[in-house]
Amino acid sequence: MDALTGVDIQELNVPSDFNYQMSRNVSINIIGAYRLPLTIRTTDGDVLLKAVMNPEFGIQTKLNIPGTVQSVVLAYQGQEVNINISSGVMQYDFSGGEGGRK
Amino acid sequence: MKRSFLIILVLSLFGLALYAAGTIVVWGNSNNVFINNNIPAGDDFVQVAGGRNYGIALRSNGTLAAWGKNTSNIVSNTPSGSNFIAISAGYEHAIALRSDGSIAAWGKNSNNVVSNTPTGNNFVKIAAGDYHNIALKTDGTVVAWGSNSRNQVSETPISETFTDIAAGFSFCVAVKTDGSIAFWGNSGGGNNLTPVPTGNNFVGVSAKNIHVLAMKNDGSIVAWGNATENLNVPAGTYIQMSAGWQGNLAIRTDGTLAAWANLWALRTIPDWVQDLDIAYVCAGYDFSLGITGSLDADGDGVADNLDAYPNDPLRAYDIIYPLNSPDAWGTLAFEDMWPQQGDYDFNDLVLDYNFKLVVNAQLKVVDIVTDLRLRAIGATFQNAFAVEFPFPASNVASVSGTGAGAPYQMPLIEAGEHCILKVISSTNDFVNVPGNDIFWNTQPELPNYPYIPISFTMNLVQPYDTDSSPEWGIANPYLMVNRVMGHEVHLPGYPPTMYADQSLFGMDDDTTDPSTGRYYKTSNNLPWALDIPISWKYPIEKKQITQAYFAFKPWAESGGAQYPNWYELTPGLHNPDFIYNP
């Protein structure tokens, strides 16, 4: 691969649907049966959210997450699962998903 | 100090299990499928106990729950009723104390440990051993039943009075009313269970297997019995302790947990447990049990140790962008010649941001607290900067702003179902840019000035659910060219506000087309603004971003797939001479 150098910006051939976003809104829907903390962190250890699980409604919100983050770690009740968020959705059921306890 | 433990300390003087209610947590033996599965859900548990592959728990409403391996129907025969106040787990049997002073027993009936349960309504404490039990009566005397293999029943000193009791494999131990220790059973056995510690300063005992823990009135714990790791109590002062077969647990006066054990896996308390506010512990057979403290001063359902606003029921957490850190900054970088292309140095207005959403326990936004750092003005225009929010102005209770360390008026503008906060009415409010090719913090040959801090706090009337936010999220920042309302420059793909001058769309180099959702890009898809998730080192005056950052081109051309960190000062991927980095 040739080394990158400076170019005139008018040389760029950018896809028409590219919006230059370096982060994206991710819809979160995590379910758990116990009122215990859920931590969402990057694989590098940066905590994106730490909140107490609502056993009735789960944790539902949107988070703006850097585009460089392709997957996150969900930590809950001693379990840790890795979730790919490239689709813009972060969904997991700790009561019925893999490793679920209930 | 975690205040929930003060509650335990006070209430434990009455010898009752009146702990702050919480959720059951299990750790220490991930391979035990019986105890790790089907843990009862709920946040109203006040006591928990565990034997061989099973657990029992007491809810604040006086009912019992059980889970685990159903040996001898230890789970399925758990008694019903709503008047239980204490529980204790033996090896494969369990006992529970009712509020009327009677005792229930169930599980494996070895040596009639279940069927010989004494009747009567005069009991105040119970303790289950492996195959025998002991109970404390209202008059301070005790009774034992079940296995008498080592005279642990027959040697019971029925004429003495006690304040606390415990039972191990084949012995009983109790605290006398004078604060000394009494021990019986284990006849013919060794294991260093005798002699017992002397002194009159004991307040509690706990026992399992062939060792005993005794707590003194200064909060220290002494251990004796079989010479194993079970005796290696960490130094410290404690408010609750529990002896188990393979390990032991205790809560220190500062609320932290201590574990010491024969079984290696029980010696470590995992981080996720340490992070909790554990209000009660019990050492099971080969696992550890706890109940989370539910001290929640503001009653919002978020325990104080997790609540960023423990005394405010309307607020619970902070969600901060970028990267949920109060110390992290992102950068908004603008070109201000829209709808004409500019010089692409992206320094006409450079603002760092730290954007905090204060949310309630349901993660709905209550406040928006934003810190900005005005870092560069490479423009001749006196521009303005504003942010659109996806809720109406009527939902904003108050706004306060500061600029350069002084109060700064930030008008809130109604925009239909949205609202707009004009954060910077004019960059000239903070910096007088001479122009004539002399700008502010974009030319390395000129003096560099400290950034100008600007901040605002917006309080909402009704909490806002980000789940219902538009595609652009909760903030749509934009530049107002030369302070002209309607002459808006947004991030690419972000829609204009209702006040945008739509006659400018498609003019000159712009190809904005609201009918197709295309916003603020040129015909060759170049932007006028960027949102970068770090405090970005922007290009110097008149140097294009592609000349300063070599990886911008492949990043943009790949639709963001390649070089996602193009904005970092990666060796070989940038030209330091073209980057403003004083």
XYZ file of C-alpha atoms in Angstrom:
684
model
C 0.000 0.000 0.000
C 1.299 3.411 -0.938
C 2.028 5.817 1.892
C -0.693 8.379 2.414
C 0.070 11.995 1.622
C -1.782 15.257 1.605
C -4.174 15.793 -1.284
C -6.530 18.467 -2.499
C -9.915 17.873 -0.942
C -11.586 18.174 -4.340
C -9.923 14.905 -5.314
C -12.091 13.035 -2.859
C -14.664 10.605 -4.144
C -17.007 10.260 -1.201
C -20.073 7.992 -1.203
C -23.178 10.120 -1.520
C -24.784 8.642 1.594
C -21.782 9.157 3.850
C -22.494 11.728 6.550
C -19.065 11.939 8.179
C -20.430 10.736 11.481
C -17.815 9.631 13.949
C -20.426 8.450 16.417
C -23.877 6.973 16.125
C -27.021 6.717 18.161
C -27.522 3.181 19.388
C -30.888 1.956 20.625
C -30.530 0.009 23.807
C -32.904 -2.645 25.090
C -31.456 -4.783 27.856
C -33.605 -7.025 30.021
C -32.737 -8.504 33.391
C -34.713 -9.920 36.272
C -32.732 -8.462 39.132
C -32.441 -4.899 40.380
C -28.666 -4.907 40.012
C -26.311 -2.592 38.150
C -25.800 -3.041 34.436
C -22.572 -1.680 33.036
C -22.076 -1.036 29.338
C -18.451 -0.535 28.467
C -16.241 -0.599 25.449
C -13.828 -3.453 24.966
C -11.145 -0.940 25.973
C -12.855 -0.503 29.331
C -14.464 2.905 28.844
C -17.786 2.904 30.683
C -20.601 4.145 28.463
C -23.426 3.633 30.945
C -23.887 2.235 34.412
C -27.448 2.030 35.630
C -29.607 -0.121 37.835
C -31.710 -2.647 35.939
C -35.445 -2.141 36.086
C -36.763 -5.719 36.347
C -40.131 -4.610 35.015
C -39.115 -2.562 31.997
C -35.463 -3.336 31.488
C -33.084 -0.612 30.382
C -34.282 1.174 27.270
C -32.633 4.301 25.983
C -30.405 5.629 23.242
C -26.706 6.256 23.593
C -24.421 8.130 21.262
C -21.396 5.913 20.873
C -18.152 6.618 19.011
C -18.084 5.030 15.585
C -14.841 3.293 16.421
C -16.728 1.183 18.952
C -18.043 -1.841 17.072
C -18.875 -3.974 20.075
C -19.493 -3.427 23.747
C -19.343 -5.511 26.891
C -22.460 -5.835 29.017
C -21.727 -6.700 32.646
C -24.604 -7.750 34.861
C -24.916 -10.027 37.862
C -21.411 -11.342 37.409
C -21.966 -12.190 33.759
C -20.263 -10.471 30.859
C -21.437 -10.689 27.279
C -20.024 -9.112 24.164
C -22.544 -7.451 21.866
C -21.917 -6.223 18.343
C -23.543 -2.820 17.867
C -22.664 -2.151 14.252
C -26.378 -2.416 13.420
C -27.146 0.475 15.757
C -29.029 -1.788 18.137
C -27.870 -3.135 21.476
C -30.254 -5.812 22.638
C -29.829 -8.584 25.182
C -32.008 -10.548 27.555
C -30.116 -11.615 30.647
C -33.053 -13.692 31.803
C -33.266 -15.676 28.627
C -30.214 -14.995 26.541
C -27.101 -17.056 26.459
C -25.740 -17.222 29.963
C -29.038 -16.077 31.416
C -29.756 -17.110 34.925
C -33.493 -17.212 35.113
C -19.117 4.977 54.847
C -22.082 3.159 53.435
C -24.897 4.167 55.708
C -26.963 1.052 55.127
C -24.652 -0.800 57.440
C -25.523 1.495 60.259
C -29.050 0.218 59.946
C -27.857 -3.337 60.252
C -25.641 -2.505 63.182
C -28.475 -0.951 65.111
C -31.117 -3.494 64.276
C -28.895 -6.454 64.862
C -28.856 -5.549 68.534
C -32.386 -6.857 68.631
C -31.291 -10.120 67.109
C -33.792 -9.859 64.303
C -33.213 -9.917 60.584
C -34.417 -6.404 59.973
C -32.004 -5.500 57.230
C -32.460 -3.098 54.408
C -34.260 -5.076 51.710
C -32.482 -5.837 48.482
C -31.634 -8.268 45.714
C -29.978 -11.656 46.140
C -26.532 -11.993 44.635
C -24.553 -15.217 44.292
C -20.871 -15.587 43.599
C -17.868 -17.776 44.238
C -18.772 -20.954 42.387
C -19.756 -20.351 38.801
C -19.810 -24.093 38.167
C -22.607 -24.771 40.628
C -25.567 -24.760 38.261
C -27.982 -25.435 41.090
C -27.222 -22.293 43.018
C -26.477 -20.017 40.077
C -29.705 -20.688 38.205
C -33.216 -19.582 39.057
C -32.149 -17.223 41.795
C -35.360 -15.647 43.116
C -35.916 -12.223 41.567
C -36.983 -9.190 43.498
C -35.530 -6.445 45.592
C -37.349 -7.111 48.826
C -35.121 -9.777 50.363
C -33.899 -9.296 53.890
C -32.072 -12.542 54.630
C -30.544 -15.360 52.645
C -28.982 -18.692 53.588
C -27.468 -21.603 51.728
C -26.705 -25.264 52.311
C -25.615 -28.048 49.995
C -26.635 -26.887 46.484
C -29.659 -24.900 47.620
C -30.551 -21.492 48.914
C -33.418 -20.056 50.887
C -34.372 -16.453 51.263
C -36.695 -14.336 53.350
C -38.638 -11.472 51.843
C -39.584 -8.341 53.723
C -43.228 -9.438 53.561
C -42.401 -12.506 55.633
C -42.606 -15.074 52.853
C -39.895 -17.536 51.927
C -38.306 -18.393 48.590
C -35.981 -21.248 47.746
C -33.947 -22.424 44.794
C -31.338 -24.985 43.859
C -31.182 -28.771 43.891
C -34.387 -30.225 45.293
C -32.773 -32.904 47.431
C -35.337 -34.264 49.896
C -37.712 -31.591 48.606
C -35.670 -28.903 50.300
C -36.865 -26.469 47.643
C -40.364 -27.689 46.849
C -41.353 -28.164 50.485
C -40.386 -24.674 51.519
C -43.234 -23.623 53.793
C -45.755 -21.040 52.745
C -46.954 -18.258 54.960
C -46.101 -14.642 55.409
C -45.028 -14.479 59.017
C -41.411 -15.624 58.867
C -38.722 -13.462 60.410
C -35.538 -15.573 60.255
C -34.047 -18.514 58.361
C -31.108 -20.874 58.733
C -29.791 -23.517 56.351
C -28.333 -26.869 57.336
C -26.583 -29.292 55.013
C -29.773 -30.583 53.386
C -32.446 -29.284 55.734
C -33.583 -25.812 56.706
C -35.431 -24.092 59.518
C -37.330 -20.845 59.733
C -38.643 -18.791 62.632
C -42.121 -17.333 62.523
C -43.123 -14.025 64.062
C -45.320 -15.909 66.529
C -42.209 -17.561 67.958
C -42.755 -20.961 66.378
C -40.265 -22.878 64.206
C -40.769 -24.572 60.840
C -38.373 -27.216 59.508
C -38.168 -29.031 56.178
C -35.819 -30.959 53.954
C -33.885 -34.151 54.706
C -35.016 -35.650 58.004
C -31.709 -37.184 59.078
C -31.790 -38.072 62.767
C -35.247 -36.507 62.969
C -33.750 -33.066 62.536
C -37.012 -32.040 60.882
C -39.610 -34.160 62.635
C -38.337 -33.487 66.149
C -38.575 -29.721 65.765
C -39.868 -28.410 69.074
C -43.310 -26.903 69.243
C -44.126 -23.763 71.125
C -44.194 -20.047 70.488
C -41.325 -18.928 72.632
C -38.364 -18.907 70.257
C -36.415 -15.841 69.168
C -33.385 -17.243 67.355
C -32.556 -20.339 65.365
C -29.409 -21.943 63.957
C -29.076 -25.023 61.778
C -26.066 -27.308 61.947
C -25.281 -30.047 59.465
C -27.738 -32.533 60.989
C -28.916 -30.836 64.159
C -30.429 -27.504 65.169
C -30.459 -25.157 68.099
C -32.990 -22.519 69.090
C -32.918 -19.685 71.610
C -36.006 -19.112 73.727
C -37.452 -15.859 74.992
C -36.134 -16.651 78.470
C -32.572 -16.994 77.150
C -32.392 -20.760 77.441
C -31.710 -22.986 74.450
C -32.934 -26.263 73.043
C -31.212 -28.523 70.519
C -32.528 -31.412 68.417
C -31.533 -33.717 65.601
C -28.299 -35.659 65.371
C -26.660 -36.373 68.715
C -23.658 -38.074 67.172
C -21.247 -36.218 69.435
C -23.599 -35.243 72.234
C -24.322 -31.918 70.618
C -27.940 -32.315 71.712
C -27.654 -34.197 74.966
C -24.967 -31.951 76.424
C -27.017 -28.803 75.934
C -26.691 -26.681 79.099
C -30.395 -26.218 79.637
C -30.070 -24.124 82.793
C -27.861 -21.412 81.339
C -28.975 -18.355 79.415
C -27.601 -17.032 76.145
C -27.833 -14.173 73.699
C -26.620 -15.803 70.487
C -26.320 -19.328 69.108
C -24.683 -21.308 66.296
C -24.300 -24.917 65.230
C -21.561 -26.694 63.289
C -21.053 -30.247 62.057
C -21.454 -31.925 65.440
C -21.341 -29.172 68.013
C -23.156 -26.122 69.301
C -21.683 -22.826 70.390
C -23.360 -19.892 72.090
C -22.709 -16.544 73.714
C -23.707 -16.523 77.337
C -25.531 -13.591 78.816
C -22.273 -12.633 80.542
C -20.537 -12.320 77.141
C -18.487 -15.502 77.414
C -18.508 -18.442 75.014
C -20.171 -21.776 75.750
C -19.406 -24.843 73.651
C -20.760 -28.382 73.731
C -20.829 -31.466 71.554
C -17.947 -32.695 69.428
C -17.381 -35.328 72.135
C -14.316 -37.353 71.404
C -13.486 -35.083 68.527
C -10.420 -32.937 68.060
C -10.009 -30.319 65.424
C -9.035 -27.651 67.954
C -12.658 -26.805 68.666
C -11.731 -26.627 72.324
C -10.635 -24.839 74.366
C -12.787 -21.931 73.357
C -11.603 -18.321 73.581
C -11.991 -16.777 77.003
C -13.324 -13.401 77.916
C -16.653 -11.712 78.458
C -16.709 -9.466 75.464
C -18.406 -11.609 72.815
C -21.586 -10.508 71.103
C -22.159 -13.074 68.372
C -21.200 -16.476 67.013
C -21.405 -18.221 63.655
C -20.368 -21.777 62.894
C -20.358 -24.388 60.166
C -18.480 -27.576 59.520
C -15.714 -27.722 62.130
C -14.864 -24.116 62.833
C -16.402 -21.195 64.706
C -16.375 -17.432 64.300
C -17.044 -15.219 67.297
C -17.443 -11.472 67.173
C -16.281 -9.315 70.053
C -17.924 -6.115 71.166
C -15.155 -4.136 69.439
C -16.147 -5.609 66.070
C -13.183 -7.935 65.773
C -13.674 -11.597 64.878
C -11.815 -14.551 66.297
C -11.897 -17.994 64.759
C -11.012 -21.423 66.037
C -11.434 -25.040 65.063
C -9.895 -27.168 62.348
C -6.594 -25.541 61.382
C -7.394 -24.458 57.850
C -7.701 -21.266 55.873
C -11.146 -20.905 57.409
C -9.438 -19.506 60.503
C -7.491 -16.747 58.763
C -9.824 -13.881 59.540
C -8.552 -10.624 58.020
C -7.839 -8.012 60.663
C -10.487 -5.368 60.941
C -13.741 -4.455 62.554
C -16.956 -5.991 61.359
C -20.683 -5.650 61.698
C -21.836 -8.988 60.294
C -20.225 -12.373 59.719
C -21.132 -15.760 58.369
C -19.273 -19.033 58.658
C -19.713 -21.542 55.847
C -18.490 -25.033 55.169
C -15.778 -24.028 52.711
C -15.510 -20.306 53.287
C -16.501 -17.331 55.366
C -17.798 -13.847 54.741
C -18.051 -10.682 56.783
C -19.001 -7.055 56.291
C -16.574 -4.489 57.630
C -17.718 -1.364 59.411
C -16.830 0.627 56.281
C -19.219 -1.512 54.261
C -16.579 -3.467 52.343
C -16.617 -7.237 52.279
C -14.053 -9.671 53.579
C -13.729 -13.286 52.511
C -11.471 -16.021 53.780
C -11.873 -19.633 52.849
C -10.540 -23.091 52.428
C -11.893 -23.133 48.916
C -9.730 -20.950 46.711
C -12.674 -19.732 44.633
C -14.337 -18.316 47.726
C -11.359 -16.218 48.806
C -11.887 -13.597 46.147
C -14.828 -11.229 45.980
C -15.358 -10.324 42.347
C -15.320 -6.677 41.347
C -18.977 -6.676 40.379
C -19.864 -7.703 43.923
C -17.457 -5.261 45.509
C -19.169 -2.549 43.497
C -22.495 -3.345 45.121
C -23.781 -2.108 48.419
C -23.982 -5.493 50.126
C -26.016 -5.306 53.314
C -26.084 -8.967 54.318
C -23.853 -11.947 53.626
C -24.123 -15.688 54.114
C -21.528 -18.320 53.323
C -23.168 -21.341 51.738
C -21.681 -24.774 51.246
C -19.340 -23.870 48.407
C -20.723 -20.533 47.305
C -21.293 -17.053 48.642
C -24.574 -15.229 49.064
C -25.399 -11.607 49.642
C -28.256 -9.167 49.656
C -27.772 -5.753 48.196
C -28.370 -2.838 50.443
C -31.232 -0.706 49.322
C -30.387 2.428 51.197
C -31.919 4.892 48.851
C -32.183 8.245 50.543
C -34.232 9.804 47.771
C -36.376 6.735 47.103
C -35.812 6.730 43.335
C -34.940 3.039 43.171
C -31.235 3.651 42.657
C -29.114 2.736 45.660
C -27.122 5.630 47.014
C -23.769 4.143 46.052
C -24.842 4.158 42.405
C -26.837 7.369 42.486
C -24.987 10.466 41.311
C -27.696 12.485 43.061
C -28.529 10.384 46.152
C -30.684 13.060 47.745
C -32.590 14.065 44.626
C -35.406 11.717 43.561
C -35.598 13.413 40.149
C -32.003 12.712 39.204
C -29.932 9.536 39.239
C -27.151 9.388 36.631
C -24.952 11.464 34.389
C -24.500 10.443 30.774
C -21.666 12.425 29.285
C -20.496 12.814 25.710
C -17.993 12.014 24.501
C -17.173 8.711 26.181
C -19.049 9.323 29.405
C -16.198 11.211 30.992
C -16.262 14.633 32.623
C -12.700 15.073 31.408
C -13.273 14.112 27.794
C -13.950 16.622 25.054
C -15.296 16.438 21.564
C -14.876 19.089 18.886
C -17.295 20.844 16.564
C -15.450 22.340 13.603
C -17.188 24.569 11.053
C -16.696 26.141 7.687
C -18.797 29.295 7.415
C -19.024 30.010 3.695
C -22.103 27.854 3.098
C -23.709 27.554 0.580
C -20.347 28.223 -1.050
C -17.398 26.002 -0.407
C -14.753 27.454 1.835
C -11.081 26.722 2.295
C -11.763 23.467 4.159
C -9.454 24.232 7.035
C -12.407 23.630 9.367
C -11.290 26.325 11.750
C -13.795 29.096 11.046
C -15.355 28.164 14.367
C -13.858 25.509 16.603
C -15.665 24.558 19.777
C -14.808 21.784 22.173
C -17.756 20.323 24.016
C -18.508 18.187 27.033
C -22.196 17.407 26.868
C -23.836 15.993 29.979
C -27.328 14.592 30.226
C -28.585 14.365 33.784
C -31.132 11.562 33.745
C -33.534 10.093 36.253
C -33.779 6.471 37.355
C -35.731 5.689 34.172
C -32.896 7.220 32.114
C -35.045 10.131 30.989
C -33.305 13.469 30.604
C -33.914 15.986 33.364
C -31.109 18.495 32.747
C -28.665 19.231 29.973
C -25.361 20.588 31.204
C -22.858 21.559 28.569
C -19.361 22.961 28.792
C -17.848 24.491 25.693
C -14.387 25.779 24.913
C -14.177 28.379 22.198
C -10.786 27.541 20.722
C -10.531 29.146 17.308
C -12.150 31.683 15.043
C -10.658 31.561 11.575
C -13.398 33.735 10.177
C -14.104 37.251 9.165
C -17.811 36.849 9.838
C -19.126 37.447 13.314
C -20.865 34.105 13.569
C -23.346 32.763 16.074
C -23.706 29.251 17.407
C -26.920 27.516 18.431
C -28.242 24.080 19.359
C -31.629 22.676 18.472
C -33.253 20.301 20.954
C -36.066 17.856 20.199
C -38.519 19.147 22.819
C -40.591 22.320 22.884
C -39.516 25.480 24.645
C -42.483 25.020 26.958
C -40.708 21.977 28.349
C -37.729 24.042 29.429
C -38.042 25.193 33.010
C -34.921 27.321 33.052
C -31.731 28.094 31.206
C -28.601 29.620 32.605
C -25.472 30.441 30.682
C -21.981 31.694 31.291
C -19.294 32.948 28.964
C -15.726 33.812 29.797
C -16.527 33.363 33.458
C -19.465 35.755 33.576
C -23.218 35.312 33.165
C -24.098 35.236 29.475
C -27.578 35.590 28.063
C -28.598 32.650 25.889
C -32.007 33.183 24.273
C -34.323 30.192 24.056
C -36.274 30.214 20.808
C -39.484 28.307 20.175
C -39.312 26.054 17.135
C -42.589 24.166 17.026
C -42.138 20.856 18.785
C -38.469 21.706 19.130
C -36.567 24.580 20.659
C -33.333 26.361 19.898
C -30.809 27.697 22.347
C -28.681 30.473 20.922
C -25.525 29.645 22.839
C -23.249 32.258 21.255
C -25.097 35.260 19.901
C -21.924 36.578 18.356
C -18.355 35.402 18.492
C -17.525 39.074 18.864
C -19.019 38.873 22.349
C -15.827 37.076 23.278
C -13.212 37.788 20.614
C -12.658 40.720 18.320
C -11.144 39.170 15.234
C -9.289 41.834 13.272
C -9.826 40.122 9.923
C -7.748 41.213 6.986
C -6.010 37.853 7.191
C -5.522 38.102 10.928
C -7.597 35.525 12.796
C -7.779 34.028 16.271
C -5.824 30.910 17.175
C -5.442 29.635 13.630
C -2.087 31.117 12.611
C 0.972 29.676 14.320
C 2.995 32.774 13.615
C 0.621 34.815 15.786
C 0.151 34.619 19.564
C -1.965 31.806 20.918
C -4.748 32.679 23.344
C -6.360 30.484 25.993
C -9.693 29.017 25.058
C -12.791 30.828 26.272
C -15.057 28.754 28.530
C -18.755 28.880 27.785
C -21.385 26.772 29.518
C -25.098 26.342 29.821
C -27.507 24.391 31.969
C -31.014 23.637 30.835
C -33.587 22.217 33.243
C -36.591 20.445 31.785
C -40.160 20.508 33.005
C -40.977 16.933 31.993
C -38.178 14.381 31.701
C -37.347 13.709 28.064
C -37.176 10.145 26.773
C -34.210 9.857 24.420
C -35.783 6.692 23.094
C -38.235 8.943 21.276
C -35.608 11.328 19.941
C -35.273 11.965 16.206
C -32.564 10.340 14.145
C -30.134 13.120 14.981
C -30.477 12.493 18.660
C -30.929 15.073 21.365
C -28.754 17.903 20.033
C -28.497 19.454 16.594
C -25.685 22.035 16.781
C -25.238 24.581 14.045
C -23.549 27.802 13.086
C -25.458 30.934 12.103
C -23.408 32.599 9.405
C -22.730 36.199 10.344
C -25.443 35.891 13.036
C -28.188 35.712 10.404
C -31.164 33.752 11.662
C -31.904 31.169 9.008
C -28.423 31.108 7.516
C -27.614 27.809 9.149
C -24.655 25.490 8.739
C -25.333 22.059 10.193
C -23.393 18.854 10.417
C -23.779 16.818 7.218
C -26.965 14.799 7.299
C -28.452 16.905 10.074
C -31.686 18.699 9.132
C -32.108 22.461 9.273
C -34.360 24.074 11.834
C -37.767 25.404 10.917
C -36.168 28.855 10.662
C -33.642 27.914 7.978
C -33.755 30.001 4.844
C -34.723 27.288 2.401
C -34.054 29.557 -0.535
C -30.385 28.911 0.133
C -30.760 25.158 -0.300
C -29.180 24.045 -3.536
C -27.568 27.397 -4.075
C -23.913 27.669 -5.092
C -22.148 24.503 -3.947
C -24.842 23.178 -1.623
C -26.980 20.208 -2.602
C -29.317 20.127 0.372
C -32.631 18.543 -0.577
C -35.061 18.097 2.309
C -37.310 15.911 0.139
C -34.607 13.251 0.038
C -33.122 13.881 3.464
C -29.884 15.177 2.024
C -28.434 18.015 4.052
C -25.363 20.224 3.978
C -23.133 18.486 1.490
C -21.636 19.575 -1.802
C -22.254 17.814 -5.072
C -19.104 15.795 -4.429
C -20.317 15.067 -0.903
C -18.030 17.352 1.064
C -19.233 18.739 4.401
C -19.259 22.144 6.047
C -19.006 20.865 9.600
C -17.546 17.979 11.543
C -18.200 16.495 14.992
C -15.017 14.826 16.193
C -14.959 12.740 19.401
C -11.714 14.187 20.769
C -10.326 17.650 21.418
C -9.141 17.895 17.869
C -6.036 19.650 16.605
C -7.511 21.558 13.699
C -5.621 22.701 10.554
C -3.930 26.060 10.432
C -5.388 28.852 8.345
C -5.953 28.067 4.665
C -4.725 24.497 4.886
C -7.239 21.901 3.877
C -8.088 19.113 6.238
C -6.888 16.619 3.639
C -3.483 18.287 3.573
C -3.213 18.209 7.356
C -4.663 14.754 7.934
C -3.699 12.262 5.240
C -6.140 9.578 6.364
C -9.169 11.824 6.022
C -9.359 10.948 2.331
C -9.438 7.139 2.671
C -11.711 7.458 5.692
C -14.259 9.548 3.789
C -13.954 7.591 0.570
C -14.485 4.313 2.425
C -17.622 5.635 4.079
C -15.870 5.631 7.434
C -14.653 2.050 7.266
C -10.956 2.806 6.917
C -8.853 4.881 9.274
C -11.660 5.590 11.762
C -9.096 7.397 13.929
C -8.002 9.693 11.090
C -8.268 12.726 13.398
C -5.493 11.589 15.715
C -1.930 12.785 15.335
C -0.765 9.438 14.070
C 2.882 9.487 12.928
C 3.077 9.463 9.169
C -0.597 10.249 8.769
C -0.520 13.980 9.342
C 1.516 17.027 8.421
C 2.484 18.760 11.677
C 3.291 21.948 9.790
C -0.341 22.242 8.738
C -1.872 21.604 12.141
C -2.433 24.270 14.776
C -0.688 22.804 17.790
C 0.966 25.598 19.780
